[in-house]
Coordinates of N, CA, C and O in Angstrom, one line a residue:
M1 N 22.8 12.2 16.3 CA 21.7 12.1 15.4 C 21.2 10.6 15.4 O 21.9 9.7 15.5
P2 N 19.8 10.5 15.4 CA 19.3 9.1 15.4 C 19.7 8.3 14.2 O 20.0 8.9 13.1
T3 N 19.7 7.0 14.3 CA 20.1 6.1 13.2 C 18.9 6.1 12.2 O 17.8 6.4 12.6
P4 N 19.2 5.7 11.0 CA 18.0 5.5 10.1 C 16.9 4.6 10.6 O 15.8 4.9 10.4
T5 N 17.3 3.5 11.2 CA 16.3 2.6 11.8 C 15.4 3.3 12.9 O 14.2 3.2 12.9
E6 N 16.1 4.1 13.7 CA 15.3 4.9 14.7 C 14.4 5.9 14.1 O 13.3 6.1 14.6
I7 N 14.8 6.5 13.0 CA 13.9 7.4 12.2 C 12.7 6.7 11.7 O 11.6 7.2 11.8
V8 N 12.9 5.5 11.1 CA 11.8 4.7 10.6 C 10.9 4.3 11.8 O 9.6 4.4 11.7
K9 N 11.4 3.9 12.9 CA 10.6 3.5 14.1 C 9.8 4.7 14.5 O 8.6 4.6 15.0
A10 N 10.4 5.9 14.5 CA 9.6 7.1 14.9 C 8.5 7.4 13.9 O 7.4 7.7 14.3
A11 N 8.7 7.1 12.6 CA 7.6 7.2 11.6 C 6.5 6.3 11.9 O 5.3 6.6 11.8
V12 N 6.9 5.0 12.2 CA 5.9 4.0 12.5 C 5.1 4.4 13.8 O 3.9 4.2 13.8
A13 N 5.8 4.9 14.8 CA 5.1 5.3 16.0 C 4.1 6.4 15.7 O 3.0 6.4 16.2
A14 N 4.5 7.4 14.8 CA 3.6 8.5 14.5 C 2.4 8.0 13.7 O 1.3 8.4 13.9
L15 N 2.7 7.0 12.8 CA 1.6 6.4 12.0 C 0.6 5.7 12.9 O -0.6 5.8 12.8
N16 N 1.1 4.9 13.9 CA 0.3 4.2 14.8 C -0.5 5.1 15.7 O -1.6 4.7 16.2
A17 N 0.0 6.3 16.0 CA -0.7 7.3 16.8 C -1.7 8.1 15.9 O -2.4 8.9 16.4
H18 N -1.7 7.8 14.6 CA -2.5 8.6 13.6 C -2.2 10.0 13.7 O -3.1 10.9 13.6
D19 N -1.0 10.4 13.9 CA -0.5 11.8 14.1 C 0.1 12.2 12.7 O 1.3 12.1 12.5
V20 N -0.7 12.8 11.9 CA -0.3 13.3 10.6 C 0.8 14.3 10.7 O 1.8 14.3 9.9
A21 N 0.7 15.2 11.6 CA 1.7 16.3 11.8 C 3.1 15.7 12.1 O 4.1 16.1 11.6
A22 N 3.1 14.7 13.0 CA 4.3 14.0 13.4 C 4.9 13.2 12.2 O 6.1 13.1 12.0
I23 N 4.0 12.6 11.4 CA 4.4 11.8 10.2 C 5.2 12.8 9.3 O 6.3 12.4 8.8
K24 N 4.6 13.9 9.1 CA 5.2 14.9 8.2 C 6.6 15.4 8.7 O 7.5 15.7 7.9
T25 N 6.8 15.4 10.0 CA 8.1 15.9 10.5 C 9.3 14.9 10.2 O 10.4 15.4 10.2
V26 N 9.0 13.7 10.0 CA 10.1 12.7 9.8 C 10.4 12.6 8.3 O 11.4 11.9 7.9
W27 N 9.6 13.3 7.4 CA 9.8 13.2 6.0 C 10.5 14.5 5.5 O 10.2 15.6 6.1
T28 N 11.3 14.5 4.5 CA 11.7 15.7 3.8 C 10.5 16.3 3.1 O 9.6 15.6 2.7
P29 N 10.5 17.6 2.9 CA 9.4 18.3 2.3 C 9.1 17.7 0.9 O 8.0 17.8 0.4
N30 N 10.1 17.2 0.2 CA 10.0 16.7 -1.2 C 10.1 15.2 -1.3 O 10.4 14.7 -2.3
G31 N 9.9 14.5 -0.1 CA 10.1 13.0 -0.1 C 9.0 12.3 -1.0 O 8.0 12.9 -1.4
E32 N 9.3 11.1 -1.3 CA 8.4 10.3 -2.2 C 8.0 9.0 -1.5 O 8.9 8.3 -1.0
E33 N 6.7 8.7 -1.4 CA 6.2 7.5 -0.9 C 5.5 6.7 -2.0 O 4.5 7.3 -2.6
R34 N 5.9 5.5 -2.3 CA 5.3 4.7 -3.3 C 4.5 3.6 -2.7 O 5.1 2.6 -2.1
F35 N 3.2 3.8 -2.7 CA 2.3 2.7 -2.2 C 1.9 1.9 -3.4 O 2.0 2.3 -4.6
P36 N 1.3 0.7 -3.2 CA 0.8 -0.1 -4.3 C -0.2 0.6 -5.1 O -0.4 0.4 -6.3
D37 N -1.0 1.5 -4.5 CA -2.1 2.2 -5.2 C -1.9 3.6 -5.5 O -2.8 4.3 -6.1
A38 N -0.8 4.2 -5.1 CA -0.5 5.7 -5.3 C 0.9 6.0 -5.1 O 1.6 5.3 -4.4
V39 N 1.4 7.1 -5.7 CA 2.7 7.6 -5.4 C 2.4 9.0 -4.9 O 1.8 9.8 -5.5
C40 N 3.0 9.3 -3.7 CA 2.8 10.6 -3.1 C 4.1 11.3 -3.1 O 5.2 10.8 -2.8
H41 N 4.1 12.6 -3.5 CA 5.3 13.5 -3.6 C 5.2 14.6 -2.5 O 4.2 15.3 -2.5
G42 N 6.1 14.6 -1.6 CA 6.1 15.7 -0.6 C 5.4 15.2 0.6 O 4.4 14.5 0.6
H43 N 5.8 15.8 1.8 CA 5.2 15.3 3.0 C 3.7 15.7 3.1 O 3.0 15.1 3.8
D44 N 3.3 16.8 2.4 CA 1.9 17.2 2.5 C 1.0 16.1 1.8 O 0.0 15.7 2.4
E45 N 1.4 15.6 0.6 CA 0.6 14.6 -0.1 C 0.7 13.3 0.8 O -0.3 12.5 0.9
I46 N 1.8 13.0 1.3 CA 2.0 11.8 2.2 C 1.0 11.9 3.4 O 0.3 10.9 3.7
G47 N 1.0 13.0 4.0 CA 0.1 13.3 5.1 C -1.4 13.1 4.7 O -2.2 12.5 5.4
R48 N -1.8 13.6 3.5 CA -3.2 13.4 3.1 C -3.5 12.0 2.8 O -4.6 11.5 3.1
Y49 N -2.5 11.2 2.2 CA -2.8 9.8 2.0 C -3.1 9.1 3.3 O -4.0 8.3 3.4
F50 N -2.2 9.3 4.3 CA -2.4 8.7 5.6 C -3.7 9.1 6.3 O -4.4 8.3 6.9
Q51 N -4.0 10.4 6.2 CA -5.3 10.9 6.8 C -6.5 10.2 6.2 O -7.4 9.8 6.9
E52 N -6.5 10.0 4.8 CA -7.6 9.2 4.2 C -7.6 7.8 4.7 O -8.7 7.3 5.0
A53 N -6.4 7.2 4.9 CA -6.4 5.8 5.4 C -6.9 5.8 6.8 O -7.7 4.9 7.2
F54 N -6.5 6.7 7.7 CA -7.0 6.8 9.1 C -8.5 7.0 9.1 O -9.2 6.4 10.0
D55 N -9.0 7.9 8.2 CA -10.5 8.1 8.2 C -11.2 6.9 7.8 O -12.3 6.6 8.3
A56 N -10.7 6.1 6.9 CA -11.4 4.9 6.4 C -11.2 3.7 7.4 O -12.1 2.9 7.5
I57 N -10.0 3.6 7.9 CA -9.7 2.5 8.8 C -9.2 3.1 10.2 O -8.0 3.2 10.4
P58 N -10.2 3.4 11.0 CA -9.8 4.2 12.2 C -8.9 3.4 13.2 O -8.2 4.1 14.0
D59 N -8.8 2.1 13.1 CA -7.9 1.4 14.0 C -6.6 0.9 13.2 O -6.0 -0.1 13.6
L60 N -6.3 1.6 12.1 CA -5.1 1.2 11.3 C -3.9 1.1 12.2 O -3.6 2.0 13.0
H61 N -3.2 0.0 12.0 CA -2.0 -0.3 12.8 C -0.9 -1.0 12.0 O -1.3 -1.9 11.2
V62 N 0.3 -0.6 12.2 CA 1.5 -1.3 11.6 C 2.3 -1.9 12.7 O 2.7 -1.2 13.6
E63 N 2.4 -3.2 12.6 CA 3.2 -4.0 13.6 C 4.5 -4.4 13.0 O 4.5 -5.3 12.1
P64 N 5.6 -3.7 13.3 CA 6.9 -4.2 12.7 C 7.2 -5.6 13.2 O 7.0 -5.9 14.3
V65 N 7.7 -6.4 12.2 CA 8.1 -7.7 12.5 C 9.6 -7.8 12.5 O 10.2 -8.5 13.3
A66 N 10.3 -7.1 11.6 CA 11.8 -7.2 11.5 C 12.3 -6.0 10.7 O 11.6 -5.4 9.9
F67 N 13.5 -5.6 11.1 CA 14.2 -4.5 10.4 C 15.5 -5.0 9.9 O 16.2 -5.8 10.6
A68 N 16.0 -4.4 8.8 CA 17.3 -4.7 8.3 C 17.8 -3.3 7.7 O 17.1 -2.7 7.0
A69 N 19.0 -3.0 8.1 CA 19.5 -1.6 7.7 C 20.9 -1.8 7.1 O 21.7 -2.6 7.6
E70 N 21.2 -0.9 6.1 CA 22.5 -0.8 5.6 C 22.7 0.6 5.1 O 21.9 1.0 4.2
E71 N 23.6 1.3 5.7 CA 23.9 2.7 5.3 C 22.6 3.5 5.5 O 22.0 3.6 6.5
D72 N 22.1 4.1 4.3 CA 20.9 4.9 4.5 C 19.6 4.2 4.1 O 18.5 4.7 4.1
S73 N 19.7 2.8 3.9 CA 18.5 2.0 3.6 C 18.0 1.3 4.8 O 18.8 0.7 5.5
V74 N 16.7 1.3 5.0 CA 16.1 0.5 6.1 C 14.9 -0.3 5.5 O 14.1 0.3 4.8
F75 N 15.0 -1.6 5.7 CA 13.9 -2.5 5.2 C 13.1 -2.9 6.4 O 13.7 -3.2 7.5
M76 N 11.8 -2.8 6.3 CA 10.9 -3.2 7.4 C 9.9 -4.2 6.9 O 9.2 -4.0 5.9
R77 N 9.8 -5.3 7.6 CA 8.7 -6.3 7.3 C 7.7 -6.0 8.4 O 8.1 -5.9 9.6
S78 N 6.4 -6.0 8.1 CA 5.4 -5.6 9.1 C 4.1 -6.3 8.7 O 3.9 -6.9 7.7
I79 N 3.1 -6.1 9.6 CA 1.7 -6.6 9.4 C 0.9 -5.3 9.5 O 0.9 -4.6 10.5
L80 N 0.1 -5.0 8.4 CA -0.9 -3.9 8.4 C -2.2 -4.5 8.9 O -2.6 -5.6 8.3
S81 N -2.9 -3.9 9.8 CA -4.2 -4.4 10.2 C -5.1 -3.2 10.5 O -4.7 -2.1 10.8
G82 N -6.4 -3.5 10.5 CA -7.4 -2.5 10.8 C -8.7 -3.0 10.3 O -8.8 -4.0 9.6
T83 N -9.8 -2.2 10.7 CA -11.1 -2.5 10.3 C -11.7 -1.4 9.5 O -11.6 -0.2 9.9
H84 N -12.2 -1.7 8.3 CA -12.7 -0.6 7.4 C -14.1 -0.2 7.8 O -15.1 -0.5 7.2
T85 N -14.2 0.6 8.9 CA -15.5 1.0 9.4 C -15.7 2.6 9.3 O -16.7 3.1 9.7
G86 N -14.7 3.3 8.8 CA -14.8 4.7 8.7 C -15.4 5.2 7.4 O -16.4 4.7 7.0
G87 N -14.7 6.1 6.7 CA -15.1 6.6 5.4 C -14.7 5.7 4.3 O -14.1 4.6 4.5
P88 N -14.9 6.1 3.1 CA -14.5 5.4 1.9 C -12.9 5.2 1.9 O -12.2 6.1 2.3
F89 N -12.5 4.1 1.3 CA -11.0 4.0 1.1 C -10.8 3.7 -0.4 O -11.3 2.7 -0.9
K90 N -10.2 4.6 -1.1 CA -9.9 4.5 -2.5 C -11.2 4.2 -3.3 O -11.2 3.4 -4.2
G91 N -12.2 4.9 -2.9 CA -13.5 4.8 -3.6 C -14.4 3.6 -3.1 O -15.5 3.4 -3.6
I92 N -13.9 2.8 -2.1 CA -14.6 1.7 -1.6 C -15.4 2.1 -0.3 O -14.7 2.5 0.6
A93 N -16.7 2.0 -0.4 CA -17.5 2.4 0.8 C -17.1 1.5 2.0 O -16.7 0.3 1.8
P94 N -17.3 1.9 3.2 CA -16.9 1.1 4.4 C -17.6 -0.3 4.3 O -18.8 -0.4 4.1
T95 N -16.8 -1.3 4.5 CA -17.3 -2.7 4.4 C -17.5 -3.3 5.8 O -18.1 -4.4 5.9
G96 N -16.8 -2.7 6.8 CA -16.9 -3.3 8.2 C -15.9 -4.5 8.3 O -15.9 -5.2 9.3
K97 N -15.2 -4.8 7.2 CA -14.3 -6.0 7.2 C -12.9 -5.6 7.8 O -12.4 -4.5 7.7
R98 N -12.3 -6.6 8.4 CA -11.0 -6.5 9.0 C -9.9 -6.9 7.9 O -10.1 -7.9 7.2
V99 N -8.8 -6.1 7.9 CA -7.7 -6.5 7.0 C -6.5 -6.8 7.9 O -6.3 -6.3 8.9
N100 N -5.7 -7.8 7.4 CA -4.5 -8.2 8.1 C -3.6 -8.6 7.0 O -3.7 -9.7 6.5
L101 N -2.6 -7.8 6.7 CA -1.8 -8.0 5.5 C -0.3 -7.9 5.8 O 0.1 -6.9 6.4
P102 N 0.5 -8.8 5.4 CA 1.9 -8.6 5.5 C 2.4 -7.6 4.5 O 1.8 -7.4 3.4
A103 N 3.4 -6.8 4.9 CA 4.0 -5.7 4.0 C 5.5 -5.7 4.2 O 6.0 -6.1 5.2
I104 N 6.1 -5.1 3.2 CA 7.5 -4.8 3.2 C 7.7 -3.4 2.7 O 7.1 -2.9 1.8
D105 N 8.5 -2.6 3.5 CA 8.9 -1.2 3.1 C 10.4 -1.1 2.9 O 11.2 -1.8 3.7
H106 N 10.8 -0.3 2.0 CA 12.2 0.0 1.8 C 12.3 1.5 1.9 O 11.9 2.3 1.0
F107 N 12.8 2.0 3.1 CA 13.0 3.4 3.3 C 14.4 3.8 3.0 O 15.4 3.1 3.2
T108 N 14.5 5.1 2.5 CA 15.8 5.7 2.4 C 15.8 6.9 3.3 O 14.9 7.8 3.2
V109 N 16.8 7.0 4.2 CA 16.9 8.1 5.2 C 18.2 8.8 5.0 O 19.3 8.2 4.9
R110 N 18.1 10.1 4.9 CA 19.3 11.0 4.8 C 19.2 12.2 5.7 O 18.1 12.8 5.7
D111 N 20.3 12.5 6.3 CA 20.3 13.7 7.2 C 19.1 13.7 8.2 O 18.5 14.7 8.5
G112 N 18.8 12.5 8.7 CA 17.8 12.5 9.8 C 16.3 12.5 9.3 O 15.4 12.6 10.1
K113 N 16.1 12.4 8.0 CA 14.7 12.5 7.5 C 14.6 11.4 6.4 O 15.5 11.0 5.7
I114 N 13.3 10.9 6.3 CA 13.0 10.0 5.3 C 12.9 10.7 3.9 O 12.1 11.7 3.8
V115 N 13.6 10.2 2.9 CA 13.5 10.8 1.6 C 12.7 10.0 0.6 O 12.1 10.5 -0.3
S116 N 12.6 8.7 0.9 CA 11.7 7.9 0.1 C 11.3 6.6 0.8 O 12.0 6.2 1.8
N117 N 10.2 6.0 0.4 CA 9.8 4.7 0.9 C 9.0 4.0 -0.3 O 8.2 4.6 -1.0
F118 N 9.3 2.7 -0.4 CA 8.6 1.9 -1.4 C 7.9 0.8 -0.6 O 8.6 0.0 0.1
V119 N 6.6 0.8 -0.7 CA 5.7 -0.1 0.1 C 5.2 -1.2 -0.8 O 4.7 -0.9 -1.9
V120 N 5.3 -2.4 -0.3 CA 4.7 -3.6 -1.0 C 3.8 -4.3 -0.1 O 4.2 -4.7 1.0
F121 N 2.5 -4.5 -0.6 CA 1.6 -5.5 0.0 C 0.7 -6.0 -1.1 O 0.6 -5.4 -2.2
D122 N 0.1 -7.1 -0.8 CA -0.7 -7.8 -1.8 C -2.1 -7.1 -1.9 O -3.0 -7.3 -1.1
Q123 N -2.3 -6.4 -3.0 CA -3.5 -5.7 -3.2 C -4.7 -6.6 -3.5 O -5.8 -6.3 -3.1
M124 N -4.4 -7.7 -4.2 CA -5.5 -8.7 -4.4 C -6.0 -9.2 -3.1 O -7.2 -9.4 -2.9
E125 N -5.1 -9.5 -2.2 CA -5.5 -10.1 -0.9 C -6.3 -9.0 -0.1 O -7.2 -9.3 0.6
M126 N -5.8 -7.7 -0.2 CA -6.6 -6.7 0.4 C -8.0 -6.6 -0.1 O -9.0 -6.5 0.6
G127 N -8.1 -6.7 -1.5 CA -9.5 -6.7 -2.1 C -10.3 -7.9 -1.6 O -11.5 -7.7 -1.4
R128 N -9.7 -9.0 -1.4 CA -10.4 -10.2 -0.9 C -10.9 -9.9 0.5 O -12.0 -10.2 0.9
Q129 N -10.0 -9.4 1.3 CA -10.3 -9.2 2.7 C -11.4 -8.1 2.9 O -12.2 -8.2 3.8
L130 N -11.4 -7.1 2.0 CA -12.4 -6.1 2.1 C -13.8 -6.6 1.5 O -14.8 -5.9 1.6
G131 N -13.7 -7.7 0.8 CA -14.9 -8.2 0.1 C -15.1 -7.7 -1.3 O -16.2 -8.0 -1.9
L132 N -14.2 -7.0 -1.8 CA -14.2 -6.4 -3.2 C -14.0 -7.6 -4.2 O -14.6 -7.6 -5.3
L133 N -13.2 -8.5 -3.9 CA -12.9 -9.7 -4.7 C -13.4 -11.0 -3.9 O -13.4 -11.0 -2.7
P134 N -13.8 -12.0 -4.7 CA -14.2 -13.2 -4.0 C -13.0 -13.9 -3.4 O -11.9 -13.7 -3.8
P135 N -13.3 -14.8 -2.4 CA -12.2 -15.6 -1.8 C -11.5 -16.4 -2.8 O -12.1 -16.9 -3.8
E136 N -10.2 -16.5 -2.7 CA -9.4 -17.3 -3.6 C -9.8 -18.7 -3.7 O -10.2 -19.4 -2.7
N137 N -9.9 -19.2 -4.9 CA -10.4 -20.6 -5.2 C -11.8 -20.9 -4.9 O -12.2 -22.1 -4.9
S138 N -12.6 -19.9 -4.6 CA -14.0 -20.1 -4.4 C -14.7 -20.2 -5.7 O -14.1 -20.0 -6.8
A139 N -16.0 -20.7 -5.7 CA -16.8 -20.8 -6.9 C -16.8 -19.4 -7.6 O -16.7 -19.4 -8.8
A140 N -17.1 -18.4 -6.8 CA -17.1 -17.0 -7.4 C -15.8 -16.6 -8.1 O -15.8 -16.0 -9.1
D141 N -14.7 -17.0 -7.5 CA -13.4 -16.7 -8.0 C -13.2 -17.4 -9.3 O -12.7 -16.9 -10.3
R142 N -13.6 -18.7 -9.4 CA -13.4 -19.5 -10.6 C -14.3 -18.9 -11.7 O -13.8 -18.7 -12.9
V143 N -15.5 -18.5 -11.4 CA -16.4 -17.9 -12.4 C -15.8 -16.6 -12.9 O -15.8 -16.3 -14.1
L144 N -15.3 -15.7 -12.0 CA -14.7 -14.5 -12.4 C -13.5 -14.7 -13.3 O -13.4 -14.0 -14.3
K145 N -12.7 -15.7 -13.1 CA -11.5 -15.9 -13.9 C -11.9 -16.5 -15.3 O -11.4 -16.1 -16.3
V146 N -13.0 -17.3 -15.3 CA -13.5 -17.8 -16.6 C -14.0 -16.7 -17.4 O -13.7 -16.5 -18.6
A147 N -14.8 -15.8 -16.8 CA -15.3 -14.6 -17.5 C -14.2 -13.7 -18.0 O -14.2 -13.3 -19.2
F148 N -13.2 -13.4 -17.2 CA -12.1 -12.6 -17.6 C -11.3 -13.2 -18.7 O -11.0 -12.6 -19.7
N149 N -11.1 -14.5 -18.6 CA -10.3 -15.2 -19.7 C -11.1 -15.2 -21.0 O -10.6 -15.1 -22.1
G150 N -12.4 -15.3 -20.9 CA -13.3 -15.2 -22.1 C -13.2 -13.8 -22.8 O -13.0 -13.7 -24.0
V151 N -13.3 -12.8 -22.0 CA -13.2 -11.4 -22.5 C -11.8 -11.2 -23.1 O -11.6 -10.6 -24.2
T152 N -10.7 -11.7 -22.5 CA -9.4 -11.6 -23.0 C -9.2 -12.3 -24.3 O -8.6 -11.8 -25.2
G153 N -9.8 -13.5 -24.4 CA -9.7 -14.2 -25.7 C -10.4 -13.5 -26.8 O -9.9 -13.4 -28.0
V154 N -11.6 -12.9 -26.5 CA -12.3 -12.1 -27.6 C -11.5 -10.9 -28.0 O -11.4 -10.6 -29.2
R155 N -10.9 -10.2 -27.0 CA -10.1 -9.0 -27.4 C -8.9 -9.5 -28.3 O -8.5 -8.8 -29.2
R156 N -8.3 -10.6 -27.9 CA -7.1 -11.0 -28.7 C -7.5 -11.4 -30.1 O -6.8 -11.0 -31.0
R157 N -8.7 -12.0 -30.2 CA -9.1 -12.4 -31.6 C -9.5 -11.1 -32.4 O -9.2 -11.0 -33.6
L158 N -10.1 -10.2 -31.7 CA -10.5 -8.9 -32.4 C -9.2 -8.2 -32.9 O -9.2 -7.6 -34.0
T159 N -8.2 -8.2 -32.0 CA -7.0 -7.5 -32.4 C -6.3 -8.2 -33.6 O -5.8 -7.5 -34.5
A160 N -6.4 -9.5 -33.6 CA -5.8 -10.3 -34.7 C -6.5 -10.0 -36.0 O -5.9 -9.8 -37.1
V161 N -7.9 -9.9 -35.9 CA -8.7 -9.6 -37.1 C -8.4 -8.2 -37.6 O -8.2 -8.0 -38.9
R162 N -8.3 -7.3 -36.7 CA -8.0 -5.9 -37.1 C -6.6 -5.8 -37.8 O -6.4 -5.1 -38.7
G163 N -5.7 -6.6 -37.3 CA -4.3 -6.6 -37.8 C -4.2 -7.1 -39.2 O -3.5 -6.7 -40.0
H164 N -5.1 -8.1 -39.5 CA -5.1 -8.7 -40.8 C -5.8 -7.8 -41.8 O -5.6 -7.9 -43.0
Q165 N -6.7 -6.9 -41.4 CA -7.4 -6.0 -42.2 C -6.6 -4.8 -42.7 O -6.9 -4.1 -43.6
S166 N -5.5 -4.6 -42.1 CA -4.6 -3.4 -42.5 C -3.9 -3.6 -43.8 O -3.5 -4.6 -44.2

């Protein structure tokens, strides 16, 4: 039987081939994938998530940087990259922008199949790279933060006033 790391490497190879059918074969039917923006239950939902990502980012690629394994756990550090030139991604129309994001995955593998994965990447940085958020420390970023802090302050004061009226 392949090692847990070999199973994860097969999943990455299927992902990089954009082969949803192959991705589903390395997962248990009731596996769970926790992305920063969604939780998918079962290999069918996981397959749909990846198909949407492939449709939006046709050159989506995961480049493994390092693996660490202990018993049924496999940790992978990688770089996610691709260009948002396909369809919408999570409601964001194609921007034509390239993304290049470090990521960390924690896979659990049992009986030759992935049963869970927890994915971590910086969603704010992804938003910046797609153009959804302004560049960090830019004038637009500073204005956005001032406006947000202003709204937060108003909400806090309104909550305090309402609390005193009770």
